[in-house]
Coordinates of C-alpha atoms in Angstrom, one line a residue:
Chain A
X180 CA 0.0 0.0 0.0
X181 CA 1.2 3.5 -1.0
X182 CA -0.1 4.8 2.2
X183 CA 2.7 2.7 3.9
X184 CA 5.4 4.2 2.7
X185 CA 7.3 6.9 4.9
X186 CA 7.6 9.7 2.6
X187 CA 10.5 11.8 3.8
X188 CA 12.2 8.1 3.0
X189 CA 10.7 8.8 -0.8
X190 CA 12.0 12.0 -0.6
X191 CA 15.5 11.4 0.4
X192 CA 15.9 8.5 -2.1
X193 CA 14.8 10.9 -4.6
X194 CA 17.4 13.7 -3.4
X195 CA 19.9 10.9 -3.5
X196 CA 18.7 10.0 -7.2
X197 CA 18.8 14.1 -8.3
X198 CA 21.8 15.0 -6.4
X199 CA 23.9 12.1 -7.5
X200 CA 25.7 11.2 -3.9
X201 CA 24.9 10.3 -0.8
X202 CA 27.0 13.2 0.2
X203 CA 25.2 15.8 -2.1
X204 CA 22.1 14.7 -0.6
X205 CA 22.8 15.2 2.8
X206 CA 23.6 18.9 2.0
X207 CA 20.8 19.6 0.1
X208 CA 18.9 18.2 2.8
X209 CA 20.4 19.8 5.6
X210 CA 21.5 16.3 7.5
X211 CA 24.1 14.0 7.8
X212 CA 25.4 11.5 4.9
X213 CA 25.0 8.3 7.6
X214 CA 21.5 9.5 8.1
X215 CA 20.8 9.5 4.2
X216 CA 21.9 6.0 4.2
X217 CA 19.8 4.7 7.0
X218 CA 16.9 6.2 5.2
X219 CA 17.8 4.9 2.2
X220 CA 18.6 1.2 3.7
X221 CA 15.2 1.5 5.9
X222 CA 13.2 2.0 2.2
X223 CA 14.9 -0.9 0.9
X224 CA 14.5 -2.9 4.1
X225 CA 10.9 -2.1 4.0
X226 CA 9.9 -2.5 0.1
X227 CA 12.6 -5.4 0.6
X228 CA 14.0 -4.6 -2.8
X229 CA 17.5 -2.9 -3.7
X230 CA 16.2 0.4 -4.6
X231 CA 19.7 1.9 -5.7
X232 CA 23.2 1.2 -7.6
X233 CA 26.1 2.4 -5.6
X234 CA 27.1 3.4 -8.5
X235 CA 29.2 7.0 -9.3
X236 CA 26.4 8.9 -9.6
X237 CA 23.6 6.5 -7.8
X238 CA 21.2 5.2 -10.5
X239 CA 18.1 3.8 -9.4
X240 CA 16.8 0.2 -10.0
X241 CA 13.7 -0.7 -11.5
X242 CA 11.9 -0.6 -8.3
X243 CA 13.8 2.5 -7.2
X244 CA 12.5 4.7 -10.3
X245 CA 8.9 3.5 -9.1
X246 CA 9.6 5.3 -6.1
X247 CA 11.9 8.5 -7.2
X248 CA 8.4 8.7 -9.9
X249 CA 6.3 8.9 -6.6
X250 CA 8.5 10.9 -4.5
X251 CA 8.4 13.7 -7.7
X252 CA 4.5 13.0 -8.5
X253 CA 3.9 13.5 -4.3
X254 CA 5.8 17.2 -5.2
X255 CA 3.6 18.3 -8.2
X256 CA 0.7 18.0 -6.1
X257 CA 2.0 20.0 -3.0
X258 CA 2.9 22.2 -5.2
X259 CA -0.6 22.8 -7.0
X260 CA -2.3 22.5 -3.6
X261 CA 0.4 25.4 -2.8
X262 CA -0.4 27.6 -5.4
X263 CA -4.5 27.0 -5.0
X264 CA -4.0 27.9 -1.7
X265 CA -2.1 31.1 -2.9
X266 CA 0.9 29.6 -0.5
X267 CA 3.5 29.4 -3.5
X268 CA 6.3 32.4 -3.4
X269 CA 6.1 34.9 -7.0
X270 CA 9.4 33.4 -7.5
X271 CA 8.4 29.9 -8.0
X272 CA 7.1 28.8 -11.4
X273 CA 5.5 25.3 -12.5
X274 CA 7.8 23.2 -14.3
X275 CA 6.3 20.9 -16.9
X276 CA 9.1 18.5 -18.3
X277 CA 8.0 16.8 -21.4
X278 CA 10.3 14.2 -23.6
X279 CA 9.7 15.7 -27.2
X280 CA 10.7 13.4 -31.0
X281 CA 13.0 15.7 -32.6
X282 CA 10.9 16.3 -35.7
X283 CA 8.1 17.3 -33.3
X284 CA 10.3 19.8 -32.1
X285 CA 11.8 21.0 -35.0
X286 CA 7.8 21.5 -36.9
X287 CA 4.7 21.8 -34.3
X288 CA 5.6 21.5 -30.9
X289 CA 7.5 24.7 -30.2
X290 CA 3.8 26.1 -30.7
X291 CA 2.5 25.0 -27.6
X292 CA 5.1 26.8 -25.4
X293 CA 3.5 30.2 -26.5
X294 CA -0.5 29.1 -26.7
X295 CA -0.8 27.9 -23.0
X296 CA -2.3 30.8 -21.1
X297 CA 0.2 33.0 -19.6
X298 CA -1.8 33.0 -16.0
X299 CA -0.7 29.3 -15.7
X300 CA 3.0 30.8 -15.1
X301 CA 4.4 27.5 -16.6
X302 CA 8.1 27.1 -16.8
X303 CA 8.9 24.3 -20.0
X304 CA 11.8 21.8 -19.4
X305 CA 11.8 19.9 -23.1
X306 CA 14.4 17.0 -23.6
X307 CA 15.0 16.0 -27.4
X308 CA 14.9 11.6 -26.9
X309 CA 14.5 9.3 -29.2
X310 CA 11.7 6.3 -27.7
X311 CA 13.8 3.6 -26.0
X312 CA 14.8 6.8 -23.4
X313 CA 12.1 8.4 -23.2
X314 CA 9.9 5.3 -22.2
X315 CA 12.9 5.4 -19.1
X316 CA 12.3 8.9 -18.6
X317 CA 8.7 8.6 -17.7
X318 CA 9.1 5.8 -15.5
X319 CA 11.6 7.4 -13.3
X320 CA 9.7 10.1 -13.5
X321 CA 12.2 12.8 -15.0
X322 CA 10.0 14.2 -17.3
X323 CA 5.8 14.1 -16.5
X324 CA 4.8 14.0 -20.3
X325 CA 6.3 12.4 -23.7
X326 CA 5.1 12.8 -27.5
X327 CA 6.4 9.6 -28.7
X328 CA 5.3 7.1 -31.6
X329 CA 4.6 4.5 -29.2
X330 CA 0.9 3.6 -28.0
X331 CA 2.6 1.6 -25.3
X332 CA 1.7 3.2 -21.7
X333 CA 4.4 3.6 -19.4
X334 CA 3.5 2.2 -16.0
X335 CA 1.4 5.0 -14.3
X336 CA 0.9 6.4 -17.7
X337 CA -2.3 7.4 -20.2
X338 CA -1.5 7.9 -23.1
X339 CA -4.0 9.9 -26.2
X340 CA -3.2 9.7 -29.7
X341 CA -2.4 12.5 -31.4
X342 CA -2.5 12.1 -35.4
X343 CA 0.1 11.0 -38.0
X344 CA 3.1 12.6 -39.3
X345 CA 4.0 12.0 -42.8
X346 CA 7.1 11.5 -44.3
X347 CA 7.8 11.9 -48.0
X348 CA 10.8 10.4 -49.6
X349 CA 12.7 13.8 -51.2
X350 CA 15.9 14.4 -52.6
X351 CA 17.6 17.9 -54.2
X352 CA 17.0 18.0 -57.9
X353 CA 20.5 17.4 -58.7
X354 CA 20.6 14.5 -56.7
X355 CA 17.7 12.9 -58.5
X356 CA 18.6 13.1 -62.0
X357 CA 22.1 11.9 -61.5
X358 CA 21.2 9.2 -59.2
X359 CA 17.6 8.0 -59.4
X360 CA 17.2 7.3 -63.8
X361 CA 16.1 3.6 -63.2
X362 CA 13.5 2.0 -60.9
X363 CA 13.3 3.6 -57.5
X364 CA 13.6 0.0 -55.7
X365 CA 16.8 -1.1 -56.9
X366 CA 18.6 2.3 -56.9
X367 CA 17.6 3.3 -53.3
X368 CA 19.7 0.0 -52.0
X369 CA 22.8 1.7 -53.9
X370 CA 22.8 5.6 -53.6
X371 CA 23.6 8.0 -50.7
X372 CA 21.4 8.1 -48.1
X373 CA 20.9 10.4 -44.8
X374 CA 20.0 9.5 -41.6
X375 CA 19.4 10.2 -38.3
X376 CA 21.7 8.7 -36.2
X377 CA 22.8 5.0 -35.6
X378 CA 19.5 4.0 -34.3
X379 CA 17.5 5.4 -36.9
X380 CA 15.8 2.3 -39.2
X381 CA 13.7 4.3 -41.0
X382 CA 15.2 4.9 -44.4
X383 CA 16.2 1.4 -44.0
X384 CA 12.5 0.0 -43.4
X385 CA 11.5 2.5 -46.3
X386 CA 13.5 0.5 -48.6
X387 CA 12.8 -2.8 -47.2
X388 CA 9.2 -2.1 -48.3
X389 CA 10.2 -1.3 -51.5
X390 CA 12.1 -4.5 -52.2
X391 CA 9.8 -6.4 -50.1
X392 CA 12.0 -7.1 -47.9
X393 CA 15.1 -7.9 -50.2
X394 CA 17.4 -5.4 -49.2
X395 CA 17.7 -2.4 -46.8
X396 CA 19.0 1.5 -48.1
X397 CA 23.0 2.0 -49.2
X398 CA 26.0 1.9 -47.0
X399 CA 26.6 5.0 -48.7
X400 CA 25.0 6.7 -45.7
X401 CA 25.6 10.1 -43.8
X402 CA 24.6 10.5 -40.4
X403 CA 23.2 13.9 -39.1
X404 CA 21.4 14.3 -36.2
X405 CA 19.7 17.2 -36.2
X406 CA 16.2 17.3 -37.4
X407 CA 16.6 20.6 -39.8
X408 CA 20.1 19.7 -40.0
X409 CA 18.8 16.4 -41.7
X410 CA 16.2 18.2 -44.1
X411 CA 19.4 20.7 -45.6
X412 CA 22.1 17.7 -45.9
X413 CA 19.2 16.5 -47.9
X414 CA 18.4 19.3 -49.8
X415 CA 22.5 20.0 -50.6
X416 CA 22.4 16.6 -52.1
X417 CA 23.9 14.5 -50.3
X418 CA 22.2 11.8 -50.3
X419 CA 17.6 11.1 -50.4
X420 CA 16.0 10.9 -47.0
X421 CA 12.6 10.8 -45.6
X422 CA 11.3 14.1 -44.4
X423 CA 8.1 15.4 -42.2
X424 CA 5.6 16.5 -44.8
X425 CA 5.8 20.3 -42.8
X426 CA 9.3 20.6 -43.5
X427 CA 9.5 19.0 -46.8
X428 CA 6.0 21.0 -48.5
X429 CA 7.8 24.4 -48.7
X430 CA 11.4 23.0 -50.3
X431 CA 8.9 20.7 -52.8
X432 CA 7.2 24.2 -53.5
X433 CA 10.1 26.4 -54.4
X434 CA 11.9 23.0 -56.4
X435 CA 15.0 22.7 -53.7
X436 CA 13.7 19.2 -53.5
X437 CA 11.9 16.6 -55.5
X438 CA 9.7 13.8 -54.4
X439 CA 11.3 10.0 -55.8
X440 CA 8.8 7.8 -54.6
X441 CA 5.7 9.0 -55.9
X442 CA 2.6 7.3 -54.3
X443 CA 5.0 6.0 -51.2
X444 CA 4.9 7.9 -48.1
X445 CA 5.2 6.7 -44.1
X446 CA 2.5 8.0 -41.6
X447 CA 3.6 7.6 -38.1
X448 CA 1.2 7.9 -35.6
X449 CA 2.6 10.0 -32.4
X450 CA 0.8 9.6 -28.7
X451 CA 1.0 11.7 -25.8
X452 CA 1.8 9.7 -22.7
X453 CA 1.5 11.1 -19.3
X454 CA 1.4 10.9 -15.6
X455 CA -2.1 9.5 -14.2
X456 CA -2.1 12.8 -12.3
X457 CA -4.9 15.6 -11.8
X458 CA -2.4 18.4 -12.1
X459 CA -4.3 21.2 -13.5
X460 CA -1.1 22.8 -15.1
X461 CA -0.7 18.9 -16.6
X462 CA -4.3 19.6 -17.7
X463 CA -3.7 22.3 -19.4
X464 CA -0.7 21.5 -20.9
X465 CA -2.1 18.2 -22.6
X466 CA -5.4 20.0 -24.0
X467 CA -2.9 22.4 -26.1
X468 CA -0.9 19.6 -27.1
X469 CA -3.7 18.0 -28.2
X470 CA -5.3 21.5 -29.8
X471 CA -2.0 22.2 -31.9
X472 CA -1.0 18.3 -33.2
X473 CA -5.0 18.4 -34.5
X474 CA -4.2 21.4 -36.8
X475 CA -0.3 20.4 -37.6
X476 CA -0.7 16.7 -38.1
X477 CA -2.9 14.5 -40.1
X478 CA -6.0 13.3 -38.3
Chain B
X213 CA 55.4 -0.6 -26.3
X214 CA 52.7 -1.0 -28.3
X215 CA 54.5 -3.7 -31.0
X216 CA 53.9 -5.8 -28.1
X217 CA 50.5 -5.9 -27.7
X218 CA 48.7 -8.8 -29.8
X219 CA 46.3 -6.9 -32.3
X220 CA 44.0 -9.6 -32.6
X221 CA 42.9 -9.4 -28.8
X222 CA 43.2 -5.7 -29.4
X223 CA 40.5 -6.1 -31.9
X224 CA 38.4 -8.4 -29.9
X225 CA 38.5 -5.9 -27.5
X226 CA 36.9 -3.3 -30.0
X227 CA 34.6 -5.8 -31.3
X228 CA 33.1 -6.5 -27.5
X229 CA 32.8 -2.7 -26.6
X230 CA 31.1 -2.2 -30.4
X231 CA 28.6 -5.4 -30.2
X232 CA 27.7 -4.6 -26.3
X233 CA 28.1 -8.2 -25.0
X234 CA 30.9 -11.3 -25.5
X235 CA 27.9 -13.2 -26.6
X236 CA 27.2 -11.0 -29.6
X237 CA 30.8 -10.3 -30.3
X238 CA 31.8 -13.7 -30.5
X239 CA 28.5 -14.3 -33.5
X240 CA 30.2 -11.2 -35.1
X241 CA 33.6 -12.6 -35.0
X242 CA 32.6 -16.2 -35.8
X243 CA 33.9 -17.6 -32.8
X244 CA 33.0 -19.0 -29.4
X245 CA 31.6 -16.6 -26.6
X246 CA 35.0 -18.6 -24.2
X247 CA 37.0 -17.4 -27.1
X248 CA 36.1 -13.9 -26.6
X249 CA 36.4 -14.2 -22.8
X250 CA 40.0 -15.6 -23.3
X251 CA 41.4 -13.2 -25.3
X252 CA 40.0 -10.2 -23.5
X253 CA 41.4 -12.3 -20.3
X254 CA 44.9 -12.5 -21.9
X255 CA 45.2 -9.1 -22.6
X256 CA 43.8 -7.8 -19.4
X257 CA 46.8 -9.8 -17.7
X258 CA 49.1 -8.7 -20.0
X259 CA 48.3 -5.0 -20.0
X260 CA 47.8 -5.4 -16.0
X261 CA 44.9 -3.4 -16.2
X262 CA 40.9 -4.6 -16.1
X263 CA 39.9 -3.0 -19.6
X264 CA 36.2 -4.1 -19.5
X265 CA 33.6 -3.1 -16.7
X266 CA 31.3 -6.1 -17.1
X267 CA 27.7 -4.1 -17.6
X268 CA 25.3 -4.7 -19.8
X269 CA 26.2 -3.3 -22.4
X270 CA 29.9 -3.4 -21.7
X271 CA 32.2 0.4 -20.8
X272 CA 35.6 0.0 -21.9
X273 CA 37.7 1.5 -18.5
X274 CA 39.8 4.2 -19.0
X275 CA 42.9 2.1 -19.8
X276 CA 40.6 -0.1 -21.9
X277 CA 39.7 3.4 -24.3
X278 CA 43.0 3.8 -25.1
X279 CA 43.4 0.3 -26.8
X280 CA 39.9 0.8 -27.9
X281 CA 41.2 3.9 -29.5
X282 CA 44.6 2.3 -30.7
X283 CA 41.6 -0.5 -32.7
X284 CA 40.3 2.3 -34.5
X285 CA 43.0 3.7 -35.4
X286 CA 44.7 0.8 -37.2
X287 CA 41.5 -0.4 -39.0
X288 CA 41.6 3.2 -40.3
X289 CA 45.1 2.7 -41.5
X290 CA 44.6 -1.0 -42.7
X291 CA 41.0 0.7 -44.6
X292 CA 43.4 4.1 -45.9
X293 CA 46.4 1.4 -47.1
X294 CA 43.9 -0.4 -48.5
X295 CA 42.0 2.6 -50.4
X296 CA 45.8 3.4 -52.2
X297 CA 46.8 0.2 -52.9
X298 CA 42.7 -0.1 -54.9
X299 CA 41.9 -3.5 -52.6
X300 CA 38.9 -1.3 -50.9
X301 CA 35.5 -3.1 -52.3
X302 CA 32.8 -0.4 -54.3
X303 CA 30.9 -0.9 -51.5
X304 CA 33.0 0.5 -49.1
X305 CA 33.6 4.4 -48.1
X306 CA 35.7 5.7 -46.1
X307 CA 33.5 6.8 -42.7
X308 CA 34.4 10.0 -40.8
X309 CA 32.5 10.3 -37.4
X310 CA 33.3 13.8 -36.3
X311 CA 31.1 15.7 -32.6
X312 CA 30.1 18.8 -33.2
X313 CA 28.3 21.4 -30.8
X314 CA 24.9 22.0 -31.4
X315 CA 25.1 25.5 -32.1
X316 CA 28.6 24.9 -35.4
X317 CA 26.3 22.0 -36.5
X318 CA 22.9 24.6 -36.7
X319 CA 25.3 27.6 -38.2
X320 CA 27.9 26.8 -40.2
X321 CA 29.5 23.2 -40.1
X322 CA 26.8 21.4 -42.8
X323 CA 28.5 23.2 -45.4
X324 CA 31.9 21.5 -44.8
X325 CA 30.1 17.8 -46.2
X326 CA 29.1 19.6 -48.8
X327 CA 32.7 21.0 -49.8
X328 CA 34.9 18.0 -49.4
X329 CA 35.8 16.8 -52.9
X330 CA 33.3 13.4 -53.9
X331 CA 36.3 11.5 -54.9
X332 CA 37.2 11.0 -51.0
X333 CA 34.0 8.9 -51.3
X334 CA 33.4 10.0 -47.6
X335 CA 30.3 9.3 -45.6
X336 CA 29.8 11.7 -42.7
X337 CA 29.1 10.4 -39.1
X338 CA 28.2 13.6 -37.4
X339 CA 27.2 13.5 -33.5
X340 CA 25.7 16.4 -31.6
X341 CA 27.3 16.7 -27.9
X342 CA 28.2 18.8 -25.4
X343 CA 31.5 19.0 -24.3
X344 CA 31.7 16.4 -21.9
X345 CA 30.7 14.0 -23.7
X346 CA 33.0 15.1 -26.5
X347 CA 36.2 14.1 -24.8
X348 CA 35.2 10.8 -23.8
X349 CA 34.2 10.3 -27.1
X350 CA 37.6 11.2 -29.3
X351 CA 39.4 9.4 -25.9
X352 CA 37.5 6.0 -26.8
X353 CA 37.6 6.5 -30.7
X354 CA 34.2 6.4 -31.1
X355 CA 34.9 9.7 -32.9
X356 CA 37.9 10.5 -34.7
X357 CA 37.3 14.4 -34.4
X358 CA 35.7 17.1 -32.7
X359 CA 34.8 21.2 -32.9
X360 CA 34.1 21.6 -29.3
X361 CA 34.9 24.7 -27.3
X362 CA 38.0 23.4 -25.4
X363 CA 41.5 24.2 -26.0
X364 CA 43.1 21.2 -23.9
X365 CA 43.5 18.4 -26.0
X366 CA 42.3 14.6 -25.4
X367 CA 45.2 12.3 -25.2
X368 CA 46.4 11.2 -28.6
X369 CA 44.7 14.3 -29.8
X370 CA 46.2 16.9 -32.2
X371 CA 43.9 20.8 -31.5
X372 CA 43.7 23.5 -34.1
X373 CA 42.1 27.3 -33.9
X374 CA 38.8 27.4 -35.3
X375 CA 38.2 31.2 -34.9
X376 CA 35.0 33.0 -32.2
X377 CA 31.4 32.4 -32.5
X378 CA 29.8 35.4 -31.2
X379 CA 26.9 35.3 -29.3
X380 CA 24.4 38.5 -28.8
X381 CA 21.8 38.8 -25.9
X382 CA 18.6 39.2 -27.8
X383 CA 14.9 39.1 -27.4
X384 CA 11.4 39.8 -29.0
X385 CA 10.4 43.3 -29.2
X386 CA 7.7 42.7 -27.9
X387 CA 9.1 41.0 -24.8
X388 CA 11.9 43.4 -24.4
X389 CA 8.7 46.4 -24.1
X390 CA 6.8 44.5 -21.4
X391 CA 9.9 43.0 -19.5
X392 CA 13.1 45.3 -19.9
X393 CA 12.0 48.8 -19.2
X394 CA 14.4 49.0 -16.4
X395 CA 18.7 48.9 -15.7
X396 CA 19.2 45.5 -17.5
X397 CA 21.6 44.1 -15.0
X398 CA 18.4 44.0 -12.6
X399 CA 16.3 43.0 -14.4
X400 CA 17.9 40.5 -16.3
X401 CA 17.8 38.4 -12.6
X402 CA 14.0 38.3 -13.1
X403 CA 12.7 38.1 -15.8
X404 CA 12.6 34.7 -17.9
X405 CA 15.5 33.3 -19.9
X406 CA 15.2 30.5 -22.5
X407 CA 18.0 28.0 -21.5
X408 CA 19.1 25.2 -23.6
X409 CA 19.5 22.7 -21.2
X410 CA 20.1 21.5 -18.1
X411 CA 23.8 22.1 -18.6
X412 CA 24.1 25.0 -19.9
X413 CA 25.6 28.0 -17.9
X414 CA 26.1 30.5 -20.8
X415 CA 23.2 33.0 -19.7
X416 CA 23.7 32.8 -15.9
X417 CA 27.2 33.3 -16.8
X418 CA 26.4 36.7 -18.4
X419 CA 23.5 37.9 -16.1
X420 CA 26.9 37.1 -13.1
X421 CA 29.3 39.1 -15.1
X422 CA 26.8 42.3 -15.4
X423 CA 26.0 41.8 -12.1
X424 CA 29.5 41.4 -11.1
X425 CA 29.2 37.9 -9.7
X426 CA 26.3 38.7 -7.5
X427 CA 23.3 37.1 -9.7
X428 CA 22.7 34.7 -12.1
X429 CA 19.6 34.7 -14.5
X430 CA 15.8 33.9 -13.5
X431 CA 14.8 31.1 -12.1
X432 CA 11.8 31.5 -14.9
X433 CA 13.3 29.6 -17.1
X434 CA 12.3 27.1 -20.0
X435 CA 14.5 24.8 -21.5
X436 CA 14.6 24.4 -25.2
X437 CA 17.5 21.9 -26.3
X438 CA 18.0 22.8 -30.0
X439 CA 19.8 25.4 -31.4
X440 CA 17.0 26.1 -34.2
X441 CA 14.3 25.6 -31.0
X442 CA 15.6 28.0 -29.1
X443 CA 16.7 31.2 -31.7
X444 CA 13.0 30.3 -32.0
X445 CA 11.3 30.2 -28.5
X446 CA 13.6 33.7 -28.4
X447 CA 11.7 35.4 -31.2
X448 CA 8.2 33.9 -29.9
X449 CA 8.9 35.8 -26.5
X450 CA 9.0 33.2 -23.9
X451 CA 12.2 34.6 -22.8
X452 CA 15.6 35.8 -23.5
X453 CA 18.9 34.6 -24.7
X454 CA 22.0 34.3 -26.2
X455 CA 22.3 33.6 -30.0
X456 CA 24.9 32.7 -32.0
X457 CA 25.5 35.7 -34.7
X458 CA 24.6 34.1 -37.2
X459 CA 21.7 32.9 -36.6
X460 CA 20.4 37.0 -34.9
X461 CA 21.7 38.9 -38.0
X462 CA 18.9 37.9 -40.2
X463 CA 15.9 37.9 -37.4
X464 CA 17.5 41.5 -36.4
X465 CA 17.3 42.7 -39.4
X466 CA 13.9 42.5 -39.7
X467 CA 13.3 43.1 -36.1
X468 CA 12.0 39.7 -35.0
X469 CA 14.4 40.4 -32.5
X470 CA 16.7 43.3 -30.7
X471 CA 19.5 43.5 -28.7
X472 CA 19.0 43.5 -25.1
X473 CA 22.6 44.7 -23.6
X474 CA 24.1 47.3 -26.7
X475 CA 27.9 46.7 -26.4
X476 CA 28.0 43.2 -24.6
X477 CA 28.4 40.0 -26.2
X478 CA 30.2 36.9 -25.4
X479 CA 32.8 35.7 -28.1
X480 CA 33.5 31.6 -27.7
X481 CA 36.4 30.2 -29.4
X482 CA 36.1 27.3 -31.3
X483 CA 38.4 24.4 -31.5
X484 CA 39.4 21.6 -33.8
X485 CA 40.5 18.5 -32.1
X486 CA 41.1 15.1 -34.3
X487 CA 43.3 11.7 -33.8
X488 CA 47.1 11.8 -34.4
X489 CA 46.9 9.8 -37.3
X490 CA 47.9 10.6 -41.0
X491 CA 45.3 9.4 -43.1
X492 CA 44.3 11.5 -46.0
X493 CA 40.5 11.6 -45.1
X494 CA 40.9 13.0 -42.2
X495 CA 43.6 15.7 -43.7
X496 CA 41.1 16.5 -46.3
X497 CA 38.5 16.7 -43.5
X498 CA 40.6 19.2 -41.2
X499 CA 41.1 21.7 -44.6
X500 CA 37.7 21.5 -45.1
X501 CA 36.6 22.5 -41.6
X502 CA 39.6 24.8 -40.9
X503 CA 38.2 26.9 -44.2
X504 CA 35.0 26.9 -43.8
X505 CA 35.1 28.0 -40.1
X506 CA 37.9 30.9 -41.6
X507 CA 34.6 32.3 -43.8
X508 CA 31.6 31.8 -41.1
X509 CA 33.5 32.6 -37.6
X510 CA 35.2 35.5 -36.4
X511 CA 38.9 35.9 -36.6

């Protein structure tokens, strides 16, 4: 039972988790490091599961990030009860982490920082992950929100989907007619291609679809991981690459880039997962997200 | 010396750290998981020094970067030999994997792929990090260069002058009419400030040095972790910051933004560091960058 659980022990395991040391933790908190560590060992005594790796700085375990999530979701609401009781000081605004894709970023999301209401006096804290971390992120409770292409909840999660992004397979005119004469499937496995980073199978996948499965996109591949930095190594022609439809409509307009796969485009659906929590700044914070991604992505 | 050292463990070594686990070394290498686990055994006693921290994935220790490191280096020599002496397969270009700050890799350093001759056959591997995370990188190999802001170079590391980025303290009009009627010093301490992460020190460091050490910015701060984002969150108003020159010419020219503090800026210098090694990619590489950086930073 939640109720069970001595919260100042929650709270010192999560100033041990945010502070890094033992040490650090006892002078944020004003006490000594042995008493830190009783704390901490009481929590693990009483859960009766290792909470923390003594590692340089302390990570939690899986069972630890349940708890550092609780200790930060037991903060958020003092702090709204705070503020509704008019007990917060002028000097201390709400922070809303969210875990935000990088094309997200980089085309629609920036919107939402300037339509939430100014009364709200919301501070924004936005990390650029790919999924695997962000999914981490939640759970330990680092950031409170996540637009991610995965319809997975995180434990202690809801998730709402937002709409599809669509990618269009573009290169620079250049690019095209000295590269792309012959049929679109066996040339892609050969030519230049840009990517995101290492982890990025998307081109890849593209081209697997193509070839049904054959073969995957060219080792002739550049890596740039940047989302605009992406969409002008692809217009410069260096290599084809598969662009948001926001970014890539304007470039197709004024002919910096061409589309090579006409008929083939990837939708990705995107979600937005967040704590189970009746924050009202969360509140307000998910109904724009949701607001903006209806008139920036497809429905 | 380093004649003594048995190359073939050295590149089981590299293997292991690359794959993540002896299991999935040993598939890639086409031999048993106990052969892995020997040879990294045999040269951990003959180095004297535990090279592996057994995690999953495996961390090379700092002793075991710097053979690592020594891997890379010789499959890039075997790769360049092989290049001139026309063994290299089509299918095989030569990779440069080079960390670049986030604000170079938004401003000016795209147009260094763009510039290197094709008949280098290169394919870019371009990382955006912080400095931290820069050194460890060239010190393990996982990058062969850098532009990073620091002059002291990583071990085995040759550093050149890049020339200063400027940076300007700039906000919307519109938020510089509401916010900064008063001495900016003051109010600079108040009023919000778009950060770019968690990191990052550069504003605080500028609101101390008007305030002579006393202050550092707002604790009304959002966090907006790409260069593009936050030039952007600037000109929307939620706060303000320092941009790179290049990016605040054009958006002060047609006064999406102004200059907050008339006569202070903060020059950064730039820095080239890249392996000790004579291979004529990287050479190629270094001109390019060294050039380019001559035309888009200052002297």
């Amino acid at each position: 039972m939640m109720t069970d659980l001595p919260l100042d022990q929650v709270r010192t395991l999560l100033a041990v988790v945010d502070e890094g040391t033992f040490d650090a933790a006892a002078a944020a908190l004003h006490v000594t490091p042995s008493a830190i560590s009783q704390r901490v060992k009481a929590l693990e005594q009483r859960t009766g599961r290792v909470l923390l790796l003594r590692t340089k700085p302390v990570r939690p375990t899986e069972s630890g990030e349940v708890l550092v999530r609780l200790a930060r979701q037991v903060a958020r609401l003092e702090h709204d009860a705070q503020a509704e009781l008019g007990l917060s000081g002028e000097g201390e605004p709400t922070r809303v982490s969210v875990a935000v894709n990088a094309d997200s970023l980089a085309t629609w999301f920036l919107q939402v920082l300037t339509r939430v209401p100014e009364e709200f006096r919301l501070c924004f804290e936005l990390r650029r992950e790919d999924e695997d971390h962000t999914a981490a992120l939640l759970r330990e409770g680092t950031v409170m929100a996540a637009v991610t292409s995965s319809p997975d909840p995180v434990p202690g999660c809801s998730v709402r989907s937002l709409g599809r992004m669509r990618y269009l397979a573009v290169a620079a005119p250049k690019f095209a007619a000295r590269h792309l004469g012959g049929p679109v499937a066996r040339t892609l496995t050969e030519v230049p291609v840009v990517v995101f980073d290492r982890r990025d199978d998307f081109q890849d996948g593209f081209v697997r679809g193509l070839t049904r499965g054959r073969a995957g996109a060219s080792a002739l591949r550049h890596y740039v991981p940047t989302s605009e930095g992406f969409v002008e190594a692809v217009a410069a022609g260096l290599g084809w690459g598969l662009v948001p439809e926001p970014q890539a409509d304007p470039l197709l307009g004024d002919g910096r880039l061409v589309g090579i796969a006409p008929g083939r485009r990837v939708d990705v659906p995107l979600y937005w997962q967040q704590w189970k929590l009746d924050s009202p700044a969360l509140v307000q914070v998910a109904e724009t997200v949701t607001a903006t991604a209806a008139e920036a992505l497809r429905p």
